[in-house]
DNA sequence: CAACAGTTTAGAATAATTATAATTTATAAT
DNA sequence: ATTATAAATTATAATTATTCTAAACTGTTG
């Protein structure tokens, strides 16, 4: 499995021991074309589907948080009871489908660049993110 | 208590029965100068502090959700394990101070209105919110 | 290969929220 | 007014996501 050497390197470079579990989680997260939006539960499901393995829930939490801390994953601000993560760590925007609870990347050209005219004094802007909440046209009114 | 007549009216107009509990919650939420960012727990505390009353937790949840559904409260997207609500229901944005974990309203003129050029087909846009994450200039790297 | 710190693990604990089902209340009809 | 009703409140249980714990295991270093 040549492809995993890179993960082993990456992990070691970052100061994370390349354990079996972490390598597998990296495979699932980063061996894909499209960026991946997921909750912990999504990830656990992918692990069992794609690798036919079971990694303890606590380990999945630990690893995702470790990868996030090291800048390989980004947590997205949605008000949901669950945390959403994104393998695309660049600053970008999202649609959140309130019917299906899915996060969808905005293409660069779908939202005009947001201009922040005044910042809080003494602070640096780390990111400017837009969340567009959408839902079916019919099920809006209570 | 003349001031409560307005809440009784508002509730009834909206199709919500003006119960004792709902009127009290409205008092706490809306009888204030500044807009109020709160979690359910904050609100329960305010109720007991300001009114010296105890309203069942379930009722607080129900009422806040009812008021939100009717457009009198807005839920804010922050990734926290708790839900944050805002008495300011106008379209407006927030700064999130990553040092202090505080939410700060953006004034109307601080962010240019966001234009969403393409929406997901078959969906209606419910909200467009910007979160500007800020932090001290010096403490960014982990 | 031995030692040790770092990881993994199952399961318990915690915290926010939602569901349940009995009681109470607001209102409309009498 | 009184009653009937649907809606709301309540205490408590259930659920869900997440974190904690402590024991077992594993990767790395010498």
Short mmCIF file of C-alpha atoms (C1' of nucleotides) in Angstrom, two decimals:
data_model
loop_
_atom_site.label_atom_id
_atom_site.label_comp_id
_atom_site.label_asym_id
_atom_site.label_seq_id
_atom_site.Cartn_x
_atom_site.Cartn_y
_atom_site.Cartn_z
CA UNK A 1 0.00 0.00 0.00
CA UNK A 2 2.34 2.63 -1.30
CA UNK A 3 -0.23 5.36 -0.96
CA UNK A 4 -0.09 5.15 2.81
CA UNK A 5 3.56 6.06 3.08
CA UNK A 6 2.58 9.67 2.57
CA UNK A 7 0.18 9.55 5.49
CA UNK A 8 2.76 7.90 7.70
CA UNK A 9 5.18 10.68 6.81
CA UNK A 10 2.60 13.43 7.25
CA UNK A 11 1.56 12.13 10.63
CA UNK A 12 5.10 11.74 11.84
CA UNK A 13 6.09 15.18 10.60
CA UNK A 14 3.15 16.64 12.46
CA UNK A 15 4.12 14.96 15.68
CA UNK A 16 1.38 12.34 15.60
CA UNK A 17 2.34 8.69 15.84
CA UNK A 18 1.30 6.89 12.70
CA UNK A 19 -0.82 4.22 14.28
CA UNK A 20 -2.89 1.74 12.29
CA UNK A 21 -6.05 3.57 13.21
CA UNK A 22 -4.80 7.01 12.27
CA UNK A 23 -3.50 5.81 8.93
CA UNK A 24 -6.84 4.25 8.15
CA UNK A 25 -8.70 7.39 9.13
CA UNK A 26 -6.39 9.45 6.91
CA UNK A 27 -7.08 7.10 4.02
CA UNK A 28 -10.80 7.54 4.39
CA UNK A 29 -10.53 11.30 4.80
CA UNK A 30 -7.92 12.26 2.28
CA UNK A 31 -7.85 9.57 -0.42
CA UNK A 32 -10.70 11.12 -2.33
CA UNK A 33 -11.23 13.50 -5.18
CA UNK A 34 -13.86 15.77 -3.72
CA UNK A 35 -13.57 17.46 -0.38
CA UNK A 36 -15.42 15.66 2.35
CA UNK A 37 -17.90 17.18 4.75
CA UNK A 38 -18.67 14.91 7.62
CA UNK A 39 -19.80 14.39 11.14
CA UNK A 40 -18.04 11.91 13.40
CA UNK A 41 -20.86 9.50 12.75
CA UNK A 42 -20.47 9.83 8.98
CA UNK A 43 -16.81 9.07 9.34
CA UNK A 44 -17.38 5.99 11.47
CA UNK A 45 -19.83 4.73 8.85
CA UNK A 46 -17.33 5.35 6.02
CA UNK A 47 -14.67 3.48 7.94
CA UNK A 48 -16.81 0.40 8.26
CA UNK A 49 -18.13 0.66 4.69
CA UNK A 50 -14.91 1.44 2.88
CA UNK A 51 -12.40 -0.42 5.00
CA UNK A 52 -14.58 -2.98 6.68
CA UNK A 53 -12.93 -2.11 9.92
CA UNK A 54 -14.07 -0.97 13.29
CA UNK A 55 -12.22 1.80 15.03
CA UNK A 56 -13.36 2.78 18.47
CA UNK A 57 -15.54 5.87 18.61
CA UNK A 58 -13.21 7.52 21.11
CA UNK A 59 -10.30 7.06 18.74
CA UNK A 60 -12.20 8.60 15.88
CA UNK A 61 -12.96 11.61 18.06
CA UNK A 62 -9.37 11.85 19.22
CA UNK A 63 -7.94 11.58 15.74
CA UNK A 64 -10.31 14.06 14.15
CA UNK A 65 -9.56 16.57 16.87
CA UNK A 66 -5.84 15.97 16.53
CA UNK A 67 -6.00 16.47 12.76
CA UNK A 68 -8.08 19.59 13.23
CA UNK A 69 -5.62 21.03 15.72
CA UNK A 70 -2.82 20.41 13.27
CA UNK A 71 -4.70 22.17 10.48
CA UNK A 72 -5.65 19.19 8.33
CA UNK A 73 -9.34 19.51 9.06
CA UNK A 74 -11.60 22.44 9.62
CA UNK A 75 -14.66 22.60 11.81
CA UNK A 76 -17.64 24.33 10.26
CA UNK A 77 -20.07 26.57 12.13
CA UNK A 78 -23.53 25.21 11.72
CA UNK A 79 -26.03 25.27 14.46
CA UNK A 80 -26.72 21.68 14.67
CA UNK A 81 -26.30 19.47 17.67
CA UNK A 82 -23.43 17.75 15.87
CA UNK A 83 -20.03 19.03 14.81
CA UNK A 84 -19.27 19.16 11.11
CA UNK A 85 -15.77 18.90 9.72
CA UNK A 86 -14.35 19.60 6.30
CA UNK A 87 -11.24 18.30 4.57
CA UNK A 88 -11.13 21.56 2.64
CA UNK A 89 -9.30 23.80 5.05
CA UNK A 90 -9.24 26.86 2.82
CA UNK A 91 -11.61 29.72 3.55
CA UNK A 92 -14.75 29.02 1.60
CA UNK A 93 -18.52 29.12 1.99
CA UNK A 94 -21.34 26.64 2.38
CA UNK A 95 -24.93 25.88 1.70
CA UNK A 96 -26.61 23.99 4.49
CA UNK A 97 -29.65 22.00 3.45
CA UNK A 98 -31.99 22.09 6.40
CA UNK A 99 -34.08 19.24 5.00
CA UNK A 100 -31.31 16.72 4.50
CA UNK A 101 -28.80 18.21 6.94
CA UNK A 102 -26.15 18.20 4.26
CA UNK A 103 -23.39 20.70 3.77
CA UNK A 104 -22.54 21.72 0.25
CA UNK A 105 -19.53 23.76 -0.82
CA UNK A 106 -20.20 27.03 -2.55
CA UNK A 107 -18.26 27.44 -5.71
CA UNK A 108 -16.00 30.43 -5.73
CA UNK A 109 -18.31 32.25 -8.13
CA UNK A 110 -21.60 31.59 -6.35
CA UNK A 111 -21.09 34.14 -3.62
CA UNK A 112 -19.68 37.57 -4.18
CA UNK A 113 -16.68 38.24 -2.00
CA UNK A 114 -17.73 39.58 1.35
CA UNK A 115 -16.32 42.91 2.40
CA UNK A 116 -15.79 43.57 6.07
CA UNK A 117 -15.50 47.30 6.39
CA UNK A 118 -14.80 47.66 10.08
CA UNK A 119 -13.06 45.17 12.26
CA UNK A 120 -12.90 44.96 16.03
CA UNK A 121 -9.98 47.06 17.14
CA UNK A 122 -6.87 45.15 18.12
CA UNK A 123 -8.00 41.95 16.45
CA UNK A 124 -7.00 40.18 13.31
CA UNK A 125 -9.59 38.60 11.02
CA UNK A 126 -8.95 34.88 10.81
CA UNK A 127 -11.76 34.00 8.47
CA UNK A 128 -14.93 35.31 6.93
CA UNK A 129 -17.43 32.61 6.24
CA UNK A 130 -20.89 32.62 4.84
CA UNK A 131 -23.52 30.04 5.61
CA UNK A 132 -26.54 29.95 3.31
CA UNK A 133 -29.35 27.96 4.85
CA UNK A 134 -31.73 26.48 2.35
CA UNK A 135 -34.83 24.29 2.53
CA UNK A 136 -37.61 23.04 0.32
CA UNK A 137 -39.81 25.78 -0.93
CA UNK A 138 -42.95 24.22 0.46
CA UNK A 139 -42.15 23.28 4.03
CA UNK A 140 -41.24 26.62 5.43
CA UNK A 141 -44.21 28.05 7.16
CA UNK A 142 -45.11 26.43 10.38
CA UNK B 1 -48.58 45.72 34.27
CA UNK B 2 -49.41 47.72 31.22
CA UNK B 3 -46.22 46.76 29.43
CA UNK B 4 -47.36 43.16 29.15
CA UNK B 5 -50.45 43.94 27.15
CA UNK B 6 -48.26 44.29 24.11
CA UNK B 7 -46.84 40.81 24.61
CA UNK B 8 -50.29 39.36 25.12
CA UNK B 9 -51.37 40.96 21.89
CA UNK B 10 -48.24 39.94 20.01
CA UNK B 11 -48.56 36.36 21.15
CA UNK B 12 -52.21 36.14 20.30
CA UNK B 13 -51.70 37.74 16.91
CA UNK B 14 -49.02 35.19 16.19
CA UNK B 15 -51.24 32.30 17.10
CA UNK B 16 -49.58 31.54 20.40
CA UNK B 17 -51.69 31.45 23.52
CA UNK B 18 -50.53 34.13 25.92
CA UNK B 19 -49.83 31.95 28.90
CA UNK B 20 -48.27 33.22 32.12
CA UNK B 21 -45.01 31.51 31.24
CA UNK B 22 -44.82 32.84 27.72
CA UNK B 23 -45.53 36.38 28.85
CA UNK B 24 -42.79 36.16 31.44
CA UNK B 25 -40.32 34.81 28.93
CA UNK B 26 -41.22 37.63 26.55
CA UNK B 27 -40.61 40.15 29.30
CA UNK B 28 -37.17 38.77 29.96
CA UNK B 29 -36.30 38.56 26.30
CA UNK B 30 -37.74 41.72 24.86
CA UNK B 31 -37.94 44.28 27.68
CA UNK B 32 -34.37 45.37 27.23
CA UNK B 33 -32.41 48.01 25.42
CA UNK B 34 -29.65 45.96 23.85
CA UNK B 35 -30.21 42.85 21.80
CA UNK B 36 -29.69 39.68 23.75
CA UNK B 37 -27.52 36.74 22.75
CA UNK B 38 -28.32 33.75 24.88
CA UNK B 39 -28.39 30.02 25.37
CA UNK B 40 -31.36 28.27 26.95
CA UNK B 41 -29.38 28.06 30.14
CA UNK B 42 -28.69 31.79 30.13
CA UNK B 43 -32.38 32.42 29.73
CA UNK B 44 -33.38 30.13 32.57
CA UNK B 45 -30.89 31.94 34.79
CA UNK B 46 -32.27 35.34 33.78
CA UNK B 47 -35.79 34.18 34.53
CA UNK B 48 -34.91 33.21 38.04
CA UNK B 49 -32.72 36.28 38.59
CA UNK B 50 -34.97 38.94 37.11
CA UNK B 51 -38.39 37.52 37.87
CA UNK B 52 -37.65 35.22 40.75
CA UNK B 53 -39.72 32.58 39.06
CA UNK B 54 -39.16 29.05 37.94
CA UNK B 55 -40.43 27.97 34.58
CA UNK B 56 -39.96 24.37 33.61
CA UNK B 57 -36.99 23.73 31.34
CA UNK B 58 -39.22 22.04 28.79
CA UNK B 59 -41.43 25.11 28.61
CA UNK B 60 -38.44 27.36 28.08
CA UNK B 61 -37.33 25.16 25.21
CA UNK B 62 -40.82 25.03 23.75
CA UNK B 63 -41.34 28.76 24.00
CA UNK B 64 -37.97 29.71 22.57
CA UNK B 65 -38.53 27.38 19.64
CA UNK B 66 -42.04 28.72 19.13
CA UNK B 67 -40.79 32.30 19.16
CA UNK B 68 -38.02 31.36 16.77
CA UNK B 69 -40.44 29.65 14.43
CA UNK B 70 -42.59 32.75 14.43
CA UNK B 71 -39.63 34.97 13.68
CA UNK B 72 -39.18 36.71 17.01
CA UNK B 73 -35.87 35.00 17.70
CA UNK B 74 -33.03 33.93 15.50
CA UNK B 75 -30.68 31.03 16.02
CA UNK B 76 -27.02 31.79 15.39
CA UNK B 77 -24.56 29.41 13.75
CA UNK B 78 -21.57 28.94 15.96
CA UNK B 79 -19.99 25.63 16.50
CA UNK B 80 -20.65 25.07 20.09
CA UNK B 81 -22.42 22.19 21.71
CA UNK B 82 -25.20 24.60 22.72
CA UNK B 83 -27.63 26.61 20.64
CA UNK B 84 -27.33 30.37 20.68
CA UNK B 85 -30.30 32.63 20.06
CA UNK B 86 -30.53 36.31 19.33
CA UNK B 87 -33.36 38.76 19.91
CA UNK B 88 -32.11 40.71 16.93
CA UNK B 89 -33.89 38.96 14.06
CA UNK B 90 -32.84 41.33 11.34
CA UNK B 91 -30.37 40.03 8.83
CA UNK B 92 -27.11 40.81 10.46
CA UNK B 93 -23.80 39.20 11.02
CA UNK B 94 -21.45 38.40 13.84
CA UNK B 95 -17.91 38.62 14.92
CA UNK B 96 -16.76 35.68 16.93
CA UNK B 97 -13.83 36.39 19.16
CA UNK B 98 -11.79 33.22 19.25
CA UNK B 99 -9.84 34.41 22.27
CA UNK B 100 -12.77 35.19 24.53
CA UNK B 101 -15.40 33.03 22.78
CA UNK B 102 -17.74 35.98 22.63
CA UNK B 103 -20.26 36.82 19.97
CA UNK B 104 -20.51 40.41 18.86
CA UNK B 105 -23.12 41.90 16.53
CA UNK B 106 -21.90 43.45 13.34
CA UNK B 107 -23.43 46.81 12.70
CA UNK B 108 -25.34 47.14 9.46
CA UNK B 109 -22.56 49.16 7.90
CA UNK B 110 -19.69 46.91 8.86
CA UNK B 111 -20.34 44.21 6.29
CA UNK B 112 -21.51 44.77 2.76
CA UNK B 113 -24.63 42.83 1.90
CA UNK B 114 -23.80 39.36 0.68
CA UNK B 115 -24.95 38.39 -2.77
CA UNK B 116 -25.70 34.76 -3.45
CA UNK B 117 -25.63 34.39 -7.20
CA UNK B 118 -26.61 30.77 -7.60
CA UNK B 119 -28.83 28.83 -5.29
CA UNK B 120 -29.36 25.11 -5.06
CA UNK B 121 -32.19 24.23 -7.43
CA UNK B 122 -35.56 23.60 -5.84
CA UNK B 123 -34.58 25.18 -2.57
CA UNK B 124 -35.43 28.44 -0.92
CA UNK B 125 -32.83 30.49 0.89
CA UNK B 126 -33.79 30.82 4.52
CA UNK B 127 -30.86 32.87 5.69
CA UNK B 128 -27.44 34.12 4.73
CA UNK B 129 -25.13 34.62 7.64
CA UNK B 130 -21.57 35.74 7.88
CA UNK B 131 -19.31 34.78 10.73
CA UNK B 132 -16.11 36.77 11.03
CA UNK B 133 -13.69 34.95 13.25
CA UNK B 134 -11.21 37.25 14.90
CA UNK B 135 -8.36 36.80 17.33
CA UNK B 136 -5.47 38.70 18.79
CA UNK B 137 -2.83 39.41 16.23
CA UNK B 138 -0.19 37.39 18.06
CA UNK B 139 -1.75 34.13 19.26
CA UNK B 140 -2.72 32.32 16.11
CA UNK B 141 -0.51 29.35 15.61
CA UNK B 142 -1.18 26.30 17.75
"C1'" DC C 1 13.97 -6.83 22.79
"C1'" DA C 2 12.85 -4.02 26.90
"C1'" DA C 3 11.00 0.12 28.62
"C1'" DC C 4 8.08 3.83 28.36
"C1'" DA C 5 5.24 7.21 26.69
"C1'" DG C 6 1.63 7.68 23.63
"C1'" DT C 7 -2.71 5.37 21.85
"C1'" DT C 8 -6.64 2.70 21.73
"C1'" DT C 9 -10.52 0.84 23.77
"C1'" DA C 10 -15.07 -0.24 26.02
"C1'" DG C 11 -17.86 1.56 28.79
"C1'" DA C 12 -19.26 5.15 32.13
"C1'" DA C 13 -20.22 10.01 32.74
"C1'" DT C 14 -21.87 14.39 31.20
"C1'" DA C 15 -24.55 17.83 28.95
"C1'" DA C 16 -27.89 19.61 25.82
"C1'" DT C 17 -31.98 18.59 23.92
"C1'" DT C 18 -36.30 16.12 22.90
"C1'" DA C 19 -40.09 12.93 24.03
"C1'" DT C 20 -43.74 11.29 27.11
"C1'" DA C 21 -47.76 11.28 29.50
"C1'" DA C 22 -50.31 13.24 33.17
"C1'" DT C 23 -52.01 17.57 34.85
"C1'" DT C 24 -53.35 22.20 34.23
"C1'" DT C 25 -54.94 26.25 31.71
"C1'" DA C 26 -56.93 29.38 28.11
"C1'" DT C 27 -60.58 29.96 25.35
"C1'" DA C 28 -64.78 29.07 22.82
"C1'" DA C 29 -69.33 27.32 23.18
"C1'" DT C 30 -73.15 26.74 25.85
"C1'" DA D 1 -70.78 31.59 34.70
"C1'" DT D 2 -69.86 26.79 33.52
"C1'" DT D 3 -68.28 23.39 30.76
"C1'" DA D 4 -65.81 21.17 27.06
"C1'" DT D 5 -61.86 21.36 24.33
"C1'" DA D 6 -57.58 21.74 22.61
"C1'" DA D 7 -53.33 23.57 23.78
"C1'" DA D 8 -49.68 24.27 27.10
"C1'" DT D 9 -46.99 23.10 31.17
"C1'" DT D 10 -44.61 20.03 33.88
"C1'" DA D 11 -41.52 16.47 35.95
"C1'" DT D 12 -39.23 12.98 34.48
"C1'" DA D 13 -37.39 9.66 31.23
"C1'" DA D 14 -35.11 9.00 26.90
"C1'" DT D 15 -31.97 10.26 23.46
"C1'" DT D 16 -27.85 11.99 21.34
"C1'" DA D 17 -23.35 13.85 20.85
"C1'" DT D 18 -19.38 14.20 23.16
"C1'" DT D 19 -15.85 13.65 26.78
"C1'" DC D 20 -13.74 11.07 30.49
"C1'" DT D 21 -11.54 7.04 32.64
"C1'" DA D 22 -8.61 3.53 33.49
"C1'" DA D 23 -6.89 -0.63 31.76
"C1'" DA D 24 -4.74 -2.90 27.85
"C1'" DC D 25 -1.97 -2.36 23.89
"C1'" DT D 26 1.50 -0.48 20.48
"C1'" DG D 27 5.15 2.39 18.30
"C1'" DT D 28 9.53 4.11 19.04
"C1'" DT D 29 13.93 4.71 21.13
"C1'" DG D 30 17.97 2.96 23.00
#
